[in-house]
Short mmCIF file of C-alpha atoms in Angstrom, two decimals:
data_model
loop_
_atom_site.label_atom_id
_atom_site.label_comp_id
_atom_site.label_asym_id
_atom_site.label_seq_id
_atom_site.Cartn_x
_atom_site.Cartn_y
_atom_site.Cartn_z
CA MET Q 8 15.37 37.63 -12.33
CA ARG Q 9 17.18 35.39 -14.83
CA GLN Q 10 19.94 34.84 -12.22
CA LEU Q 11 17.36 33.89 -9.60
CA ALA Q 12 15.64 31.51 -12.01
CA ALA Q 13 19.00 29.90 -12.84
CA ILE Q 14 19.77 29.45 -9.12
CA ALA Q 15 16.36 27.94 -8.46
CA SER Q 16 16.52 25.54 -11.39
CA TYR Q 17 19.95 24.43 -10.23
CA ARG Q 18 18.31 23.06 -7.12
CA TYR Q 19 15.80 20.84 -8.99
CA GLY Q 20 18.32 18.67 -10.81
CA ILE Q 21 17.81 17.59 -14.43
CA GLU Q 22 14.14 17.47 -15.28
CA ARG Q 23 12.61 15.13 -17.82
CA ASP Q 24 9.09 14.09 -18.92
CA TRP Q 25 7.86 10.53 -18.53
CA CYS Q 26 4.68 8.78 -19.64
CA TRP Q 27 2.64 6.28 -17.64
CA ARG Q 28 -0.60 4.70 -18.90
CA GLY Q 29 -0.68 7.40 -21.59
CA TRP Q 30 -0.48 10.20 -19.07
CA GLN Q 31 2.47 12.55 -18.89
CA SER Q 32 4.36 13.13 -15.70
CA ARG Q 33 7.75 14.69 -14.84
CA TYR Q 34 10.76 13.59 -12.86
CA SER Q 35 14.13 15.01 -11.94
CA PHE Q 36 17.42 13.33 -11.06
CA TRP Q 37 21.02 13.97 -10.07
CA GLN Q 38 23.89 11.51 -10.27
CA PRO Q 39 26.85 11.58 -7.85
CA PRO Q 40 30.45 11.73 -9.19
CA VAL Q 41 31.16 8.37 -7.48
CA PRO Q 42 28.87 5.40 -7.98
CA SER Q 43 26.74 4.42 -4.98
CA ASP Q 44 24.95 1.25 -3.92
CA TYR Q 45 21.46 2.65 -3.33
CA PRO Q 46 19.45 5.21 -5.36
CA LEU Q 47 17.00 7.52 -3.58
CA LEU Q 48 13.47 8.30 -4.82
CA LEU Q 49 11.76 11.39 -3.41
CA LEU Q 50 7.96 11.61 -3.26
CA HIS Q 51 6.16 14.90 -2.47
CA GLY Q 52 2.99 15.49 -0.54
CA PHE Q 53 -0.47 16.75 -1.46
CA GLY Q 54 -0.45 20.19 -3.22
CA ALA Q 55 3.31 19.99 -3.81
CA SER Q 56 5.62 18.73 -6.58
CA LEU Q 57 9.08 17.36 -7.13
CA ARG Q 58 10.36 20.92 -6.73
CA HIS Q 59 9.39 20.87 -3.09
CA TRP Q 60 12.69 18.96 -2.69
CA ARG Q 61 14.55 22.07 -3.76
CA HIS Q 62 16.87 21.97 -0.71
CA ASN Q 63 17.39 18.18 -0.84
CA LEU Q 64 17.72 16.69 -4.24
CA ARG Q 65 21.10 18.04 -5.18
CA THR Q 66 22.59 17.62 -1.75
CA LEU Q 67 21.48 14.00 -1.43
CA GLY Q 68 22.38 13.50 -5.12
CA THR Q 69 26.05 14.23 -4.43
CA HIS Q 70 26.08 10.95 -2.42
CA HIS Q 71 23.50 8.76 -4.06
CA PRO Q 72 21.71 8.73 -7.40
CA THR Q 73 18.59 10.75 -6.47
CA TYR Q 74 15.28 11.03 -8.35
CA ALA Q 75 12.16 12.98 -7.62
CA LEU Q 76 8.82 12.28 -9.24
CA ASP Q 77 5.66 14.31 -9.81
CA LEU Q 78 2.69 12.23 -8.71
CA MET Q 79 -0.16 12.02 -11.17
CA GLY Q 80 -2.73 14.81 -10.70
CA LEU Q 81 -0.14 17.00 -8.94
CA GLY Q 82 2.88 19.12 -9.82
CA ALA Q 83 3.65 19.17 -13.51
CA ALA Q 84 2.00 15.76 -14.04
CA GLU Q 85 -1.22 15.49 -16.10
CA LYS Q 86 -4.48 15.80 -14.12
CA PRO Q 87 -6.58 12.93 -15.57
CA ILE Q 88 -9.80 11.36 -14.22
CA ALA Q 89 -8.29 8.63 -12.13
CA PRO Q 90 -8.72 6.65 -8.88
CA TYR Q 91 -6.45 8.75 -6.72
CA THR Q 92 -5.53 6.33 -3.94
CA ALA Q 93 -2.29 5.37 -2.28
CA ASP Q 94 -2.23 2.11 -4.30
CA PHE Q 95 -2.82 4.07 -7.56
CA TRP Q 96 0.16 6.35 -6.84
CA ALA Q 97 2.25 3.47 -5.64
CA ALA Q 98 1.60 1.77 -8.98
CA GLN Q 99 2.86 4.88 -10.76
CA VAL Q 100 6.01 4.96 -8.57
CA HIS Q 101 6.62 1.27 -9.18
CA ALA Q 102 6.33 1.62 -12.91
CA PHE Q 103 8.76 4.56 -12.75
CA TRP Q 104 11.17 2.48 -10.70
CA GLN Q 105 10.92 -0.45 -13.18
CA HIS Q 106 11.57 1.85 -16.16
CA LEU Q 107 14.36 4.06 -14.83
CA ILE Q 108 15.91 2.56 -11.67
CA GLY Q 109 15.49 -1.20 -11.48
CA LYS Q 110 17.43 -1.86 -8.26
CA PRO Q 111 16.60 -1.71 -4.51
CA THR Q 112 15.93 1.92 -3.72
CA ILE Q 113 15.51 4.12 -0.64
CA LEU Q 114 12.03 5.60 -0.78
CA ILE Q 115 11.71 9.02 0.84
CA GLY Q 116 8.30 10.69 1.19
CA ASN Q 117 6.64 13.66 2.88
CA SER Q 118 3.07 13.43 4.23
CA ILE Q 119 1.00 11.66 1.58
CA GLY Q 120 4.33 10.91 -0.18
CA ALA Q 121 5.41 9.08 2.99
CA LEU Q 122 2.24 6.91 2.89
CA ILE Q 123 2.88 6.17 -0.78
CA ALA Q 124 6.54 5.28 -0.08
CA LEU Q 125 5.37 2.91 2.68
CA THR Q 126 2.73 1.46 0.36
CA CYS Q 127 5.40 0.84 -2.28
CA ALA Q 128 7.52 -1.11 0.22
CA TYR Q 129 4.43 -3.05 1.34
CA ARG Q 130 3.06 -3.88 -2.22
CA TYR Q 131 6.39 -4.11 -4.11
CA PRO Q 132 8.99 -5.17 -1.47
CA GLN Q 133 11.58 -5.92 -4.17
CA MET Q 134 11.91 -2.19 -4.98
CA ALA Q 135 12.51 -0.90 -1.44
CA ALA Q 136 15.84 -1.13 0.41
CA GLY Q 137 14.43 1.19 3.07
CA VAL Q 138 11.85 3.89 3.69
CA VAL Q 139 12.21 7.42 5.07
CA MET Q 140 8.98 9.09 6.13
CA LEU Q 141 8.67 12.81 6.93
CA SER Q 142 5.42 12.73 8.97
CA LEU Q 143 3.08 9.87 8.18
CA PRO Q 144 -0.72 10.01 7.78
CA ASP Q 145 -2.70 6.88 8.52
CA PRO Q 146 -5.98 6.34 6.66
CA ALA Q 147 -7.23 4.07 9.44
CA ILE Q 148 -6.95 6.69 12.24
CA ARG Q 149 -10.05 8.48 11.03
CA ASP Q 150 -12.22 5.43 11.34
CA GLU Q 151 -10.76 4.65 14.84
CA LEU Q 152 -11.53 8.15 16.11
CA ILE Q 153 -15.16 8.23 14.93
CA PRO Q 154 -17.65 6.31 17.20
CA ARG Q 155 -19.70 3.72 15.22
CA ALA Q 156 -22.95 5.30 16.40
CA ILE Q 157 -22.31 8.60 14.59
CA ALA Q 158 -20.29 7.22 11.63
CA PRO Q 159 -23.30 7.43 9.20
CA LEU Q 160 -23.86 11.06 10.13
CA VAL Q 161 -20.18 11.90 9.67
CA ASN Q 162 -20.16 10.12 6.36
CA SER Q 163 -23.25 12.07 5.21
CA ILE Q 164 -21.66 15.36 6.18
CA GLU Q 165 -18.42 14.49 4.41
CA TRP Q 166 -20.43 13.52 1.30
CA LEU Q 167 -22.11 16.89 1.31
CA PHE Q 168 -18.99 18.98 1.74
CA THR Q 169 -16.94 16.96 -0.82
CA ALA Q 170 -19.38 17.37 -3.61
CA GLN Q 171 -17.68 18.03 -6.97
CA TRP Q 172 -19.31 21.41 -7.52
CA LEU Q 173 -18.47 22.60 -4.03
CA LEU Q 174 -14.85 21.46 -4.18
CA ARG Q 175 -14.32 23.07 -7.63
CA GLY Q 176 -15.75 26.32 -6.34
CA LEU Q 177 -13.49 26.12 -3.30
CA PHE Q 178 -10.49 25.42 -5.58
CA TYR Q 179 -11.03 28.70 -7.52
CA ALA Q 180 -11.55 30.60 -4.28
CA ILE Q 181 -8.28 29.48 -2.68
CA ARG Q 182 -6.12 29.57 -5.86
CA ARG Q 183 -4.75 32.99 -5.01
CA PRO Q 184 -1.23 33.94 -3.68
CA ALA Q 185 -2.47 35.41 -0.46
CA ILE Q 186 -4.70 32.39 0.44
CA VAL Q 187 -2.05 29.86 -0.63
CA LYS Q 188 0.56 31.70 1.43
CA ARG Q 189 -1.58 31.59 4.60
CA TRP Q 190 -2.32 27.89 3.99
CA ALA Q 191 1.37 27.13 3.45
CA GLN Q 192 2.45 28.98 6.57
CA LEU Q 193 0.32 26.59 8.63
CA ALA Q 194 2.60 23.80 7.43
CA TYR Q 195 5.75 25.55 8.70
CA ALA Q 196 6.86 26.37 12.24
CA ASN Q 197 8.85 29.29 10.70
CA PRO Q 198 6.53 31.26 8.38
CA THR Q 199 9.44 33.00 6.66
CA CYS Q 200 10.23 29.71 4.96
CA VAL Q 201 7.21 30.41 2.74
CA ASP Q 202 9.09 32.50 0.26
CA ALA Q 203 8.34 33.56 -3.32
CA GLU Q 204 9.96 30.41 -4.73
CA LEU Q 205 7.75 28.16 -2.70
CA LEU Q 206 4.62 30.04 -3.59
CA GLU Q 207 5.49 29.60 -7.26
CA ILE Q 208 6.08 25.85 -6.68
CA LEU Q 209 2.63 25.56 -5.06
CA LEU Q 210 0.66 27.86 -7.37
CA THR Q 211 1.95 26.96 -10.85
CA PRO Q 212 0.28 23.48 -11.04
CA ALA Q 213 -3.05 25.03 -9.92
CA TYR Q 214 -3.36 26.70 -13.31
CA ASP Q 215 -2.85 23.53 -15.33
CA ARG Q 216 -5.66 22.16 -17.42
CA HIS Q 217 -8.11 20.15 -15.29
CA ALA Q 218 -6.31 21.12 -12.08
CA ASP Q 219 -9.70 21.80 -10.45
CA ARG Q 220 -11.00 18.42 -11.41
CA ALA Q 221 -7.94 16.65 -10.02
CA PHE Q 222 -8.16 18.65 -6.76
CA SER Q 223 -11.72 17.63 -6.12
CA GLN Q 224 -11.11 14.03 -7.04
CA ILE Q 225 -8.09 13.77 -4.68
CA ILE Q 226 -9.86 15.46 -1.83
CA GLN Q 227 -12.85 13.04 -2.26
CA ALA Q 228 -10.54 10.03 -2.36
CA MET Q 229 -8.66 11.13 0.75
CA THR Q 230 -11.96 11.11 2.82
CA ARG Q 231 -12.76 7.51 1.86
CA PRO Q 232 -11.70 4.41 3.83
CA SER Q 233 -10.45 2.93 0.56
CA PHE Q 234 -7.81 5.62 0.16
CA GLY Q 235 -5.08 3.46 1.57
CA THR Q 236 -4.03 0.52 3.76
CA SER Q 237 -3.50 1.30 7.47
CA ALA Q 238 -0.04 2.57 8.11
CA LYS Q 239 0.23 0.44 11.24
CA VAL Q 240 -0.70 -2.70 9.26
CA MET Q 241 1.96 -1.96 6.67
CA LEU Q 242 4.58 -1.15 9.28
CA GLN Q 243 4.05 -4.54 10.91
CA ALA Q 244 4.70 -6.31 7.63
CA ILE Q 245 7.75 -4.45 6.33
CA PRO Q 246 11.25 -5.87 7.21
CA GLN Q 247 13.23 -3.09 5.65
CA PRO Q 248 14.95 -0.39 7.65
CA LEU Q 249 12.62 2.51 8.45
CA LEU Q 250 13.31 6.12 9.43
CA LEU Q 251 10.59 8.42 10.61
CA ILE Q 252 11.22 12.18 10.91
CA TRP Q 253 8.57 14.30 12.52
CA GLY Q 254 8.33 18.02 13.17
CA GLN Q 255 7.03 18.64 16.66
CA GLN Q 256 5.12 21.64 15.44
CA ASP Q 257 3.26 19.82 12.70
CA ARG Q 258 -0.29 21.25 12.62
CA PHE Q 259 -1.53 18.88 9.92
CA ILE Q 260 -0.80 15.42 11.35
CA PRO Q 261 -0.44 15.03 15.15
CA PRO Q 262 3.16 14.33 16.13
CA GLN Q 263 1.83 12.01 18.85
CA LEU Q 264 1.21 9.41 16.17
CA ALA Q 265 4.98 8.94 15.87
CA ALA Q 266 5.22 7.10 19.17
CA LEU Q 267 2.36 4.76 18.15
CA PHE Q 268 4.08 3.89 14.90
CA GLN Q 269 7.32 3.24 16.75
CA GLN Q 270 5.57 0.76 19.00
CA VAL Q 271 4.33 -1.18 15.94
CA HIS Q 272 7.77 -1.50 14.30
CA THR Q 273 10.55 -1.88 16.86
CA ASN Q 274 13.34 -1.28 14.40
CA LEU Q 275 11.82 2.04 13.23
CA GLN Q 276 14.19 4.92 14.00
CA LEU Q 277 12.33 8.00 15.14
CA VAL Q 278 13.79 11.56 14.94
CA ARG Q 279 11.78 14.44 16.36
CA LEU Q 280 12.64 18.01 15.22
CA ALA Q 281 11.51 20.55 17.82
CA ALA Q 282 11.44 23.63 15.60
CA ALA Q 283 9.91 22.08 12.47
CA GLY Q 284 6.42 21.72 11.11
CA HIS Q 285 4.82 19.48 8.52
CA CYS Q 286 7.53 19.85 5.91
CA PRO Q 287 10.82 19.47 7.75
CA HIS Q 288 12.84 18.70 4.61
CA ASP Q 289 12.07 22.24 3.29
CA GLU Q 290 12.08 23.96 6.70
CA GLN Q 291 15.23 22.42 8.16
CA PRO Q 292 16.91 20.93 5.07
CA THR Q 293 20.49 20.89 6.43
CA GLU Q 294 19.46 18.87 9.47
CA VAL Q 295 17.15 16.57 7.51
CA ASN Q 296 19.69 15.82 4.82
CA GLN Q 297 22.34 14.99 7.41
CA ILE Q 298 19.91 12.79 9.41
CA ILE Q 299 19.02 10.81 6.18
CA LEU Q 300 22.67 10.37 5.15
CA GLU Q 301 23.79 9.27 8.58
CA TRP Q 302 20.86 6.79 8.78
CA LEU Q 303 21.80 5.43 5.36
CA SER Q 304 25.40 4.89 6.44
CA THR Q 305 24.60 3.20 9.78
CA CYS Q 306 21.32 1.35 9.15
CA VAL Q 307 21.19 0.59 5.43
CA LEU Q 308 24.61 0.55 3.82
CA GLU Q 309 25.88 -2.00 6.35
CA VAL Q 310 23.69 -4.50 4.51
CA SER Q 311 24.88 -5.17 0.95
CA PRO Q 312 22.53 -4.84 -2.06
CA HIS Q 313 22.94 -8.59 -2.65
CA ASP Q 314 21.80 -9.37 0.91
CA GLN Q 315 18.85 -7.00 0.54
CA GLN Q 316 17.75 -8.74 -2.63
CA THR Q 317 18.15 -12.16 -1.11
CA LYS Q 318 16.13 -11.20 1.96
CA PHE Q 319 13.20 -9.98 -0.06
#
């Protein structure tokens, strides 16, 4: 068991605590033996943590300084009463970047983490040298899909089913290994990827103090139009290089959205992975790591850091 724990911890890089607005969070990093122009910052999705980058951080970190951050309310971060929106998390990421990185960075995110990475590039363009998104939710899609005539009814139903007491009860009902395993397997095309290590990554934060409160607040926030700016709006405004990787067996966010996003940003490079689900970085890490490194060498590193800063 100790040997397995040592092997697992080796994947996560060097972990440290960090404080933002009086709340404690955690980050991890790995530095390459040879200095590199651009750092990388990895942002996990809902229900995950920095350790979800277990197959990526050290591999990418051999080429570029690589950081991973626990978003507030998730992972090993504190679970405060807070306005959990994309802008809120983007402010956390920006503060982290200011404190520990301070130079144009490649932002890499999965799911909600992808939306936060895009929001950072949109709100704080000076921090982003490029953005890599592994599936991308769009808060505006929900409103586009619901006819105006029934929108009040839908909103009332959502309000009923996202009540604090109901969500907290649901949290305790699903906070069990068997339930979490089934839920996680929906995110993967290959269910064998949901191993004991991944279950520990997903379950451990659920037993933190106030984890139930954070869960209900985040779910409530995600159902509101104010959760984040439309991904299409942000894509139209961002000049930095963009890479979108999408598993074609994603059951959480329709892969068809990828083509719509590509139409909005003509310089967005889209890579589809036929045998991957919602978390391609964990399901097909060798392929995803290689795709990111090749994209960096061809689409980002050909522009010098000085040119990037001047452009922004």
